[in-house]
mmCIF file of C-alpha atoms and ligand atoms in Angstrom:
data_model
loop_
_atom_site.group_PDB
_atom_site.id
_atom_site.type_symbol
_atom_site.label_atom_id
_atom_site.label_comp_id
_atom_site.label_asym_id
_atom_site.label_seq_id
_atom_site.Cartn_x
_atom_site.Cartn_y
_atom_site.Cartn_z
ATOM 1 C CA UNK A 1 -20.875 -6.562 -17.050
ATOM 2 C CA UNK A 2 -20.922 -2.748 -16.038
ATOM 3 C CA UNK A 3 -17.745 -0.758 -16.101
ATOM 4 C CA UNK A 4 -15.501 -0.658 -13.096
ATOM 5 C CA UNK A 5 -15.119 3.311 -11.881
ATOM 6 C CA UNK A 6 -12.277 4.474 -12.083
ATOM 7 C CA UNK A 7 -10.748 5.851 -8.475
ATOM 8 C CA UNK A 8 -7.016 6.964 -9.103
ATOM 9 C CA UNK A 9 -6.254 9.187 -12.304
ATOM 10 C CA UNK A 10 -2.786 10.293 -12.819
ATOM 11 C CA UNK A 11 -1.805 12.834 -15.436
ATOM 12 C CA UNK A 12 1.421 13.895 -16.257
ATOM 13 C CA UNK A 13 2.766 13.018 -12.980
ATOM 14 C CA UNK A 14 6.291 14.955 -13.244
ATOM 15 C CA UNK A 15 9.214 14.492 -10.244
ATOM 16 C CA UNK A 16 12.378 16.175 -10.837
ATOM 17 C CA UNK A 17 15.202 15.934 -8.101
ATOM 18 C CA UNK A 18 17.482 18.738 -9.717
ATOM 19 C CA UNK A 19 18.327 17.679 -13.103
ATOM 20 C CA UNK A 20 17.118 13.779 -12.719
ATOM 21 C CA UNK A 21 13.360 13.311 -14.139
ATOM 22 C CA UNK A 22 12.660 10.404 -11.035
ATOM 23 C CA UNK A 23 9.262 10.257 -12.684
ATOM 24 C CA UNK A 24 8.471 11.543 -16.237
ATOM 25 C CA UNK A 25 4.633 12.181 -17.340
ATOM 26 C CA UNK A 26 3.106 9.514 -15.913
ATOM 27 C CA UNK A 27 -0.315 8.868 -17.051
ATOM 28 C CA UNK A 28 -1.933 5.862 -15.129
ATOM 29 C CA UNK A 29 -5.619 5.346 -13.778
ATOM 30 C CA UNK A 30 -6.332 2.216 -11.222
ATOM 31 C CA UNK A 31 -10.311 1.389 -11.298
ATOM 32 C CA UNK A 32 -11.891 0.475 -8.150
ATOM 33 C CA UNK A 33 -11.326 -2.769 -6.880
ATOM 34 C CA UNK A 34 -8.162 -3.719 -9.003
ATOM 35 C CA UNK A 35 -5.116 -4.709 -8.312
ATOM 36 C CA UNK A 36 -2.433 -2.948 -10.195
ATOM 37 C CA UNK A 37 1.344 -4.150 -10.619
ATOM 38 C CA UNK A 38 3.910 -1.350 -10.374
ATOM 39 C CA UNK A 39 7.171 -2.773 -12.393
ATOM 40 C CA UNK A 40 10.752 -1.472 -13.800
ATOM 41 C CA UNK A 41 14.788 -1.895 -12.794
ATOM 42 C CA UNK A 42 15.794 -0.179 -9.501
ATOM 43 C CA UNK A 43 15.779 3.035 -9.579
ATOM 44 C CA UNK A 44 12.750 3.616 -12.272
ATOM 45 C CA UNK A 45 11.232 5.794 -9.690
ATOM 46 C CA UNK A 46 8.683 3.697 -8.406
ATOM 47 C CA UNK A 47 9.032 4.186 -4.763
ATOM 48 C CA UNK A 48 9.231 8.071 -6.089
ATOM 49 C CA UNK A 49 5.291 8.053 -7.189
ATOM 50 C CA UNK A 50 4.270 6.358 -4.445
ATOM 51 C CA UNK A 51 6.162 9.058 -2.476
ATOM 52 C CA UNK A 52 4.838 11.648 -4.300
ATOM 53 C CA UNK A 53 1.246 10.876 -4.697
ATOM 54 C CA UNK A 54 0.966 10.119 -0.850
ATOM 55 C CA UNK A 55 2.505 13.676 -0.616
ATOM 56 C CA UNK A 56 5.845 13.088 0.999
ATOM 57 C CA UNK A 57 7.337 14.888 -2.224
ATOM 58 C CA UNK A 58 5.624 17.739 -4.043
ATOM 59 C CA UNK A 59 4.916 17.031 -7.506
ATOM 60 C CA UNK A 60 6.936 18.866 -10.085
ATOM 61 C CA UNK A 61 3.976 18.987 -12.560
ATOM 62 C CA UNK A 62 0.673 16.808 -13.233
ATOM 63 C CA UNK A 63 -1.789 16.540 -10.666
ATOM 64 C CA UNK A 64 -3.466 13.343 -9.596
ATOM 65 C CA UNK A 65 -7.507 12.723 -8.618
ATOM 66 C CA UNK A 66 -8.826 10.175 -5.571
ATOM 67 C CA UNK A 67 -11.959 9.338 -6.261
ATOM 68 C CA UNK A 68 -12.748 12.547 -8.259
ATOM 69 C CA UNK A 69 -11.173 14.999 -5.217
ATOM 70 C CA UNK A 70 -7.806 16.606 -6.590
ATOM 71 C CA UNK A 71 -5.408 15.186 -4.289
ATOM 72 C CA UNK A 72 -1.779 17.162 -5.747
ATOM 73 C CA UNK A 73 -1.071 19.796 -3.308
ATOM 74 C CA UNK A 74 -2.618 17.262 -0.445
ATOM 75 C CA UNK A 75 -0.104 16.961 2.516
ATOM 76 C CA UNK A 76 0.691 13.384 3.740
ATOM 77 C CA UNK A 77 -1.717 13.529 6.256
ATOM 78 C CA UNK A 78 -4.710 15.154 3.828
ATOM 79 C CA UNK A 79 -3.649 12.582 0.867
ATOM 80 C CA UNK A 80 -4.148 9.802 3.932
ATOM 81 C CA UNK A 81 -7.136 11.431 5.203
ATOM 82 C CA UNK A 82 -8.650 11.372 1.812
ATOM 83 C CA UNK A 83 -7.905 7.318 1.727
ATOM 84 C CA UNK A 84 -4.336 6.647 0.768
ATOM 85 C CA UNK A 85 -2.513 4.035 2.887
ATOM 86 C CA UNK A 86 0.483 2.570 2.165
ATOM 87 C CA UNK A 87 3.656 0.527 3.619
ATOM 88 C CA UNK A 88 7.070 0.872 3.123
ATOM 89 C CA UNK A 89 9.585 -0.970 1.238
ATOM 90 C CA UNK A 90 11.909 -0.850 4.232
ATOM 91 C CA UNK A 91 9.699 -2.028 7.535
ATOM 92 C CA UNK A 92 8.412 0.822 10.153
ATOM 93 C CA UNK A 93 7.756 -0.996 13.011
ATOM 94 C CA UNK A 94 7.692 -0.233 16.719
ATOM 95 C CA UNK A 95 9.344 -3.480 18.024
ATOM 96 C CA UNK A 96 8.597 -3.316 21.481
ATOM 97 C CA UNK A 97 5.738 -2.160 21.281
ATOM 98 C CA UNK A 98 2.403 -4.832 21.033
ATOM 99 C CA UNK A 99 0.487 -5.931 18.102
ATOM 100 C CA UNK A 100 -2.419 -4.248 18.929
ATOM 101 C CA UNK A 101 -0.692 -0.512 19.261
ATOM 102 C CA UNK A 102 1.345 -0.927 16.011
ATOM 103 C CA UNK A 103 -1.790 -1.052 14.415
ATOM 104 C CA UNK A 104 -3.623 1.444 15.980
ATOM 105 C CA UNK A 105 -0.508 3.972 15.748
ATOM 106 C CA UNK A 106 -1.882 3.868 12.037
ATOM 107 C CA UNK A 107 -5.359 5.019 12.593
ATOM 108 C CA UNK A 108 -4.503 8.784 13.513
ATOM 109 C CA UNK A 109 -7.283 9.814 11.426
ATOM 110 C CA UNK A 110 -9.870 8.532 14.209
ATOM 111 C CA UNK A 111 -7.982 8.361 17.181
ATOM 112 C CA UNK A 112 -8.904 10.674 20.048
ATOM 113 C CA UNK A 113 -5.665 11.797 21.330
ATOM 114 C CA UNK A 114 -6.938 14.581 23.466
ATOM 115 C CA UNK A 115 -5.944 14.911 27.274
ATOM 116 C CA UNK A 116 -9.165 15.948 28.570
ATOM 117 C CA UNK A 117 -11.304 13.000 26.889
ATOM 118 C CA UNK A 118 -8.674 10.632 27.866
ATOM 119 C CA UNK A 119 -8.576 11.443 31.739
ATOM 120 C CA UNK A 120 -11.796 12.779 32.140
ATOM 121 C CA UNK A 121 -14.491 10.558 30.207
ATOM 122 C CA UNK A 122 -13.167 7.035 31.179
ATOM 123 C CA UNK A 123 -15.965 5.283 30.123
ATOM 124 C CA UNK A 124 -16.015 6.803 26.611
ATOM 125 C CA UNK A 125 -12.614 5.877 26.273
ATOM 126 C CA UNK A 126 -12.846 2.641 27.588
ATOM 127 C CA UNK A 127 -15.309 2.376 24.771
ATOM 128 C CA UNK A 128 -13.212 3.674 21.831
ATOM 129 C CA UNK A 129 -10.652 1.231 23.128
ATOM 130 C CA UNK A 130 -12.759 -1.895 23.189
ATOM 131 C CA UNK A 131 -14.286 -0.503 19.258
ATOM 132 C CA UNK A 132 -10.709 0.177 18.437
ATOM 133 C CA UNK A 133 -9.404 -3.449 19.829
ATOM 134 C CA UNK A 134 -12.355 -5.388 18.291
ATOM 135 C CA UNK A 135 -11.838 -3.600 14.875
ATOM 136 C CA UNK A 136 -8.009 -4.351 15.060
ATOM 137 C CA UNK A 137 -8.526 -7.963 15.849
ATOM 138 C CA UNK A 138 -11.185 -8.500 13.177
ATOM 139 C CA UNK A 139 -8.634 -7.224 10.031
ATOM 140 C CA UNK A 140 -6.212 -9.293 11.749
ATOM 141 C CA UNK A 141 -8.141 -12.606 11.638
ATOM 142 C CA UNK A 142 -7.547 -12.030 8.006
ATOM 143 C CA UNK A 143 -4.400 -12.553 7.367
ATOM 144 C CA UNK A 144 -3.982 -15.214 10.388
ATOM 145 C CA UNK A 145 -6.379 -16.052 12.831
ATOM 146 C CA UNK A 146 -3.570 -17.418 14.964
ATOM 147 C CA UNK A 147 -1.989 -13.561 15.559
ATOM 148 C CA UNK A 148 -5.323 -12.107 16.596
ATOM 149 C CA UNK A 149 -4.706 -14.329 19.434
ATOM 150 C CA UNK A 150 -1.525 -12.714 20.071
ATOM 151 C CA UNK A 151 -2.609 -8.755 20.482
ATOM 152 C CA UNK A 152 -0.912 -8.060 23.363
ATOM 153 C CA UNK A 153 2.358 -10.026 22.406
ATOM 154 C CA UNK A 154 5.524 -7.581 21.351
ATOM 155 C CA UNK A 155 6.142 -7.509 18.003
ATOM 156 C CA UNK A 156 9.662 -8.300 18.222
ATOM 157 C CA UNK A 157 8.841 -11.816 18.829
ATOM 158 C CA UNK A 158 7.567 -12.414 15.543
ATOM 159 C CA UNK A 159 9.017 -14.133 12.567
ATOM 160 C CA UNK A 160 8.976 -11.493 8.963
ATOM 161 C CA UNK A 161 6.143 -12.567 7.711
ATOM 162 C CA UNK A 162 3.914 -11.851 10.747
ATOM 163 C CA UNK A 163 5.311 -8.463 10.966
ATOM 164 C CA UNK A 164 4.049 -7.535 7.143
ATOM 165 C CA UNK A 165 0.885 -8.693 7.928
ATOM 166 C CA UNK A 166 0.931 -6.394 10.937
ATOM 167 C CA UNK A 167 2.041 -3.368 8.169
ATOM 168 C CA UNK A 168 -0.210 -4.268 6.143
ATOM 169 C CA UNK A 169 -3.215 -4.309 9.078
ATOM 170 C CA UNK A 170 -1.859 -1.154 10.250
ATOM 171 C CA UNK A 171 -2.132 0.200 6.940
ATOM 172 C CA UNK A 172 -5.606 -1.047 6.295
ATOM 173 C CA UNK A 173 -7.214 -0.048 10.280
ATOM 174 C CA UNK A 174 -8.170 3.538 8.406
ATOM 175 C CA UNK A 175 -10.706 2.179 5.482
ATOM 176 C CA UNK A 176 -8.458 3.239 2.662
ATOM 177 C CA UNK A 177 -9.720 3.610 -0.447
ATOM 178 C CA UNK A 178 -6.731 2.475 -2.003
ATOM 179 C CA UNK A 179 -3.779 0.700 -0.534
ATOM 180 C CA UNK A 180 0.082 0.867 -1.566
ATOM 181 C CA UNK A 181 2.469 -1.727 -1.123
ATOM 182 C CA UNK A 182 5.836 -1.060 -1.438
ATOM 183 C CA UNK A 183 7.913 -4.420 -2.228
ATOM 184 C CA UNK A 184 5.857 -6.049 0.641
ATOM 185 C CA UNK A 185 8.169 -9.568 0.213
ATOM 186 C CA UNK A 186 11.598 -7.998 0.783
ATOM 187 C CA UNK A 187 13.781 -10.349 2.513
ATOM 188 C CA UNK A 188 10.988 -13.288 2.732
ATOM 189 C CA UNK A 189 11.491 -16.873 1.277
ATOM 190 C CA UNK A 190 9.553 -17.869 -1.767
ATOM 191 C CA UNK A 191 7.071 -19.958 0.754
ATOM 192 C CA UNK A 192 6.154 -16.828 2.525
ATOM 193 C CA UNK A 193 5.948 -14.149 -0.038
ATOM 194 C CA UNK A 194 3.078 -16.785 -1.693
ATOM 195 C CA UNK A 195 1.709 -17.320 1.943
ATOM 196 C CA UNK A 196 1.513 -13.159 2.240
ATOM 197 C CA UNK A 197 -0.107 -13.200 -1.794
ATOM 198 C CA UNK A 198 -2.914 -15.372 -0.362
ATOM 199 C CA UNK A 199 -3.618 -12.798 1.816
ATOM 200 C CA UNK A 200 -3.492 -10.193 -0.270
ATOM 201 C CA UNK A 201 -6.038 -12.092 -2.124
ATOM 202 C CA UNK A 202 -8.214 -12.864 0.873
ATOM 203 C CA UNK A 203 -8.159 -8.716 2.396
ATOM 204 C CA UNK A 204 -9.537 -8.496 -1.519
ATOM 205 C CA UNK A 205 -12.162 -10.897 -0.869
ATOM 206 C CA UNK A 206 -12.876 -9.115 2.258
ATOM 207 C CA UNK A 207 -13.170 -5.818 1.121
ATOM 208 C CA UNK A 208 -14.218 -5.754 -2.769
ATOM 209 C CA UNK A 209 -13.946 -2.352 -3.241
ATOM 210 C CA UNK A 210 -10.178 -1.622 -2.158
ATOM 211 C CA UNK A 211 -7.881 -0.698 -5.045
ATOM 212 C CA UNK A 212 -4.371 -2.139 -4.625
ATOM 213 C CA UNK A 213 -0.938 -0.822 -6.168
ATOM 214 C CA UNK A 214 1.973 -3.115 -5.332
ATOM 215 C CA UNK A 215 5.388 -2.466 -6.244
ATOM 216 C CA UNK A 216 7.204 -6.192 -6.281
ATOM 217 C CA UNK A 217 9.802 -8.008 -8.420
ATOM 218 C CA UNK A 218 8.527 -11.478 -7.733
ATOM 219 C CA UNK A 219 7.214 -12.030 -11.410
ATOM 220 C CA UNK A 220 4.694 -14.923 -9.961
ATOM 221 C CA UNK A 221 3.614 -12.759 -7.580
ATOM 222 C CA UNK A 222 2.356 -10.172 -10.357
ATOM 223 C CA UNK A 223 0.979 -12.926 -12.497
ATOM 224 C CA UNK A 224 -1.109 -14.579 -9.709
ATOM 225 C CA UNK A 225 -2.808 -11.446 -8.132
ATOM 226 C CA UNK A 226 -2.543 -8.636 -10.372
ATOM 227 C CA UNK A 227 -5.198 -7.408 -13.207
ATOM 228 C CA UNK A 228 -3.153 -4.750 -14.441
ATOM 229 C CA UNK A 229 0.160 -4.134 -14.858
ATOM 230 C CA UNK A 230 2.169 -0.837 -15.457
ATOM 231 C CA UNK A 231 6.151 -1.070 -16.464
ATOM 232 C CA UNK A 232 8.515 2.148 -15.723
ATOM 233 C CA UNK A 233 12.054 2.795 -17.091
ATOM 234 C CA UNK A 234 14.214 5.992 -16.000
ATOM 235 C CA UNK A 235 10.761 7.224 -14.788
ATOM 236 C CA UNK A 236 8.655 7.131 -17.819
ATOM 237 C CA UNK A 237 5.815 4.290 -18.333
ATOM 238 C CA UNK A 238 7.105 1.868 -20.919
ATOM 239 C CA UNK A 239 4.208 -0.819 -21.316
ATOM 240 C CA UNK A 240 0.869 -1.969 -19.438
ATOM 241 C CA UNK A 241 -1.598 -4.182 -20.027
ATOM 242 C CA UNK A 242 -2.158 -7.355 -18.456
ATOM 243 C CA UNK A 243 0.598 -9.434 -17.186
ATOM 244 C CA UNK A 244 0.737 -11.474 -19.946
ATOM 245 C CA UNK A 245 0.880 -8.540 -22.569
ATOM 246 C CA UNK A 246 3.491 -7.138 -20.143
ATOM 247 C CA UNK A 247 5.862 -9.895 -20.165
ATOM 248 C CA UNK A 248 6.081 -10.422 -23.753
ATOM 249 C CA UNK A 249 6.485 -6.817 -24.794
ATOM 250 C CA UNK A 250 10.099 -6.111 -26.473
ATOM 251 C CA UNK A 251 10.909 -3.266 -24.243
ATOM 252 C CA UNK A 252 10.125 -4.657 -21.068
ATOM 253 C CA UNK A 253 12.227 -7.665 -22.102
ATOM 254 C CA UNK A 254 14.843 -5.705 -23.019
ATOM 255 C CA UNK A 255 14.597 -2.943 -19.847
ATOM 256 C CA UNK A 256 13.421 -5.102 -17.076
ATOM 257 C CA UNK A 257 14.354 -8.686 -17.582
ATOM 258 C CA UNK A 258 17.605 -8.120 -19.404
ATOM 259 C CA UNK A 259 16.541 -10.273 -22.188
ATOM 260 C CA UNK A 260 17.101 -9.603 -25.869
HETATM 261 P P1 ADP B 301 12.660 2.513 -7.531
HETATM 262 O O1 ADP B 301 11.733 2.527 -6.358
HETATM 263 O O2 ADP B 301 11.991 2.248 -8.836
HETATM 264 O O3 ADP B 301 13.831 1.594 -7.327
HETATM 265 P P2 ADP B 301 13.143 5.295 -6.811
HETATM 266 O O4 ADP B 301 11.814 5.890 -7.021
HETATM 267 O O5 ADP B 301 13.557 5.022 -5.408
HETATM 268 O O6 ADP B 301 13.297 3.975 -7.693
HETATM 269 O O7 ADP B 301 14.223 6.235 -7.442
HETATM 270 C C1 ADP B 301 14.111 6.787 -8.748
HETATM 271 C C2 ADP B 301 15.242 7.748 -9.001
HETATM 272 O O8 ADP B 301 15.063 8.922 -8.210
HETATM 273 C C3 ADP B 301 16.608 7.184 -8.610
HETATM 274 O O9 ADP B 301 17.552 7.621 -9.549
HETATM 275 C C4 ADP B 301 16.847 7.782 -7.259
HETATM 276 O O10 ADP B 301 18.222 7.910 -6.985
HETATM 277 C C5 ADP B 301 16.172 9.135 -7.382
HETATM 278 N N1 ADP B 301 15.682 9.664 -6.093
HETATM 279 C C6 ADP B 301 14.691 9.134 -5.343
HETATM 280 N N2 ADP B 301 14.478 9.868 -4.227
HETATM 281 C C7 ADP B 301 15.381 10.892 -4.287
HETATM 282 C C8 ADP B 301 15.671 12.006 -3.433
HETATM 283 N N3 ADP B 301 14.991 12.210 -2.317
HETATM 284 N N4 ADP B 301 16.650 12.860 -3.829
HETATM 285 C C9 ADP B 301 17.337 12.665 -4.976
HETATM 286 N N5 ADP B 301 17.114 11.646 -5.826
HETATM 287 C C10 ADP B 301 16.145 10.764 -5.497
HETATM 288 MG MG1 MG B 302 11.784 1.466 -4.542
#
């Protein structure tokens, strides 16, 4: 079996907000095509590296590699450009707004926004619509192929579950290279944060290549779809290994279950 490349390299990842270390030299590497589990107690500053690496907060020190380009002084949009995507742990959605343009409001790296080619060159637009639409429709078949019957529908009308798929979809419509997922079950039952895992699993299937870090507390949820997992505590990586090495390591009995 040949060696998996490795696509995200972290060294010494350092976030300081005054005099709280948030993250504390974090080394951590996710290979191409894995799934990584991001785990530790609220407030181990795990939303904080997925901030920082997608550039919404400068690093304090370390730097961090995509795919061999040095990605640390990246702004959001160059980090994104370069093929970071991620979702939110609290949802961003435009609610009355349609399926089809929550998505695409995530694929600013292609969209052509500009006046001229909008009003003047209807037929090329027309065109990068109908690409756009088709391309939309396709990631959304999926996750259900139910909702890529409903493209034009408002998103409002749709129960939670729908409307993480749609995050997720809006997150994946620019070809990322690697995908974040911030506590994507948040306020879902048990039946539809396993529903959303299966189609985790199934965008995997789909696209072999993308590298996955998800941040959730759902301990089935990491056993079932993740190959690696990392643990944090006040910032600093405690443990990681698989999920089985994880969950019967001492400290992260002690730090993150409370046991012991
Ligand atoms: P987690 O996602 O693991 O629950 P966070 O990354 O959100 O934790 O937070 C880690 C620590 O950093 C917390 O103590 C939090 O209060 C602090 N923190 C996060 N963002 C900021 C900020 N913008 N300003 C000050 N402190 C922050
Ligand atoms: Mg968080």
């Amino acid at each position: 079996m040949s060696e998996k490349d490795v696509l995200l390299s972290c060294e010494g990842v350092t976030r300081r907000f005054g005099g709280l270390v948030a993250l504390d030299d974090l080394n951590l590497d996710v290979n191409q095509g894995d799934i990584m589990g991001l785990l530790g107690p609220n407030g181990s500053g795990k939303t904080t590296f997925f901030n920082v690496l997608t550039g919404i907060y400068d690093f304090s020190d370390g730097r961090a590699l995509l795919d061999g380009e040095d990605i640390t002084w990246h702004s959001a949009q160059a980090v994104y450009r370069a093929g970071i995507a991620r979702t939110f742990q609290r949802s961003r959605m435009c609610l009355s707004l349609s399926l089809l343009d929550n998505i695409l409001v995530g694929d600013h790296k292609r969209l052509n926004l500009g006046l001229g080619f909008n009003l003047f060159r209807r037929s090329a637009f027309a065109r990068d619509f109908e690409q756009n639409f088709e391309q939309a429709r396709d990631l959304v078949k999926v996750f259900s192929p139910a909702l890529a019957d409903c493209m034009f529908d408002a998103v409002s009308g749709f129960p939670m579950l729908d409307r993480r798929r749609i995050e997720i979809c809006r997150a994946l419509i620019s070809q990322p290279k690697l995908l974040l997922l911030d506590e994507p079950s948040a306020g879902m039952t048990h039946e539809e944060t396993h529903q959303l895992m299966d189609d985790i699993l199934s965008v995997r299937e789909h696209t072999p290549e993308l590298a996955i870090i998800i941040i959730e507390h759902e301990m089935s949820v990491m056993e079932r779809i993740t190959e690696h997992c990392t643990v944090l505590n006040f910032g600093k990586k405690i443990c990681e290994g698989s999920y089985e090495e994880i969950v019967h390591n001492p400290q992260v009995r002690e730090a993150y279950l409370g046991i012991e």
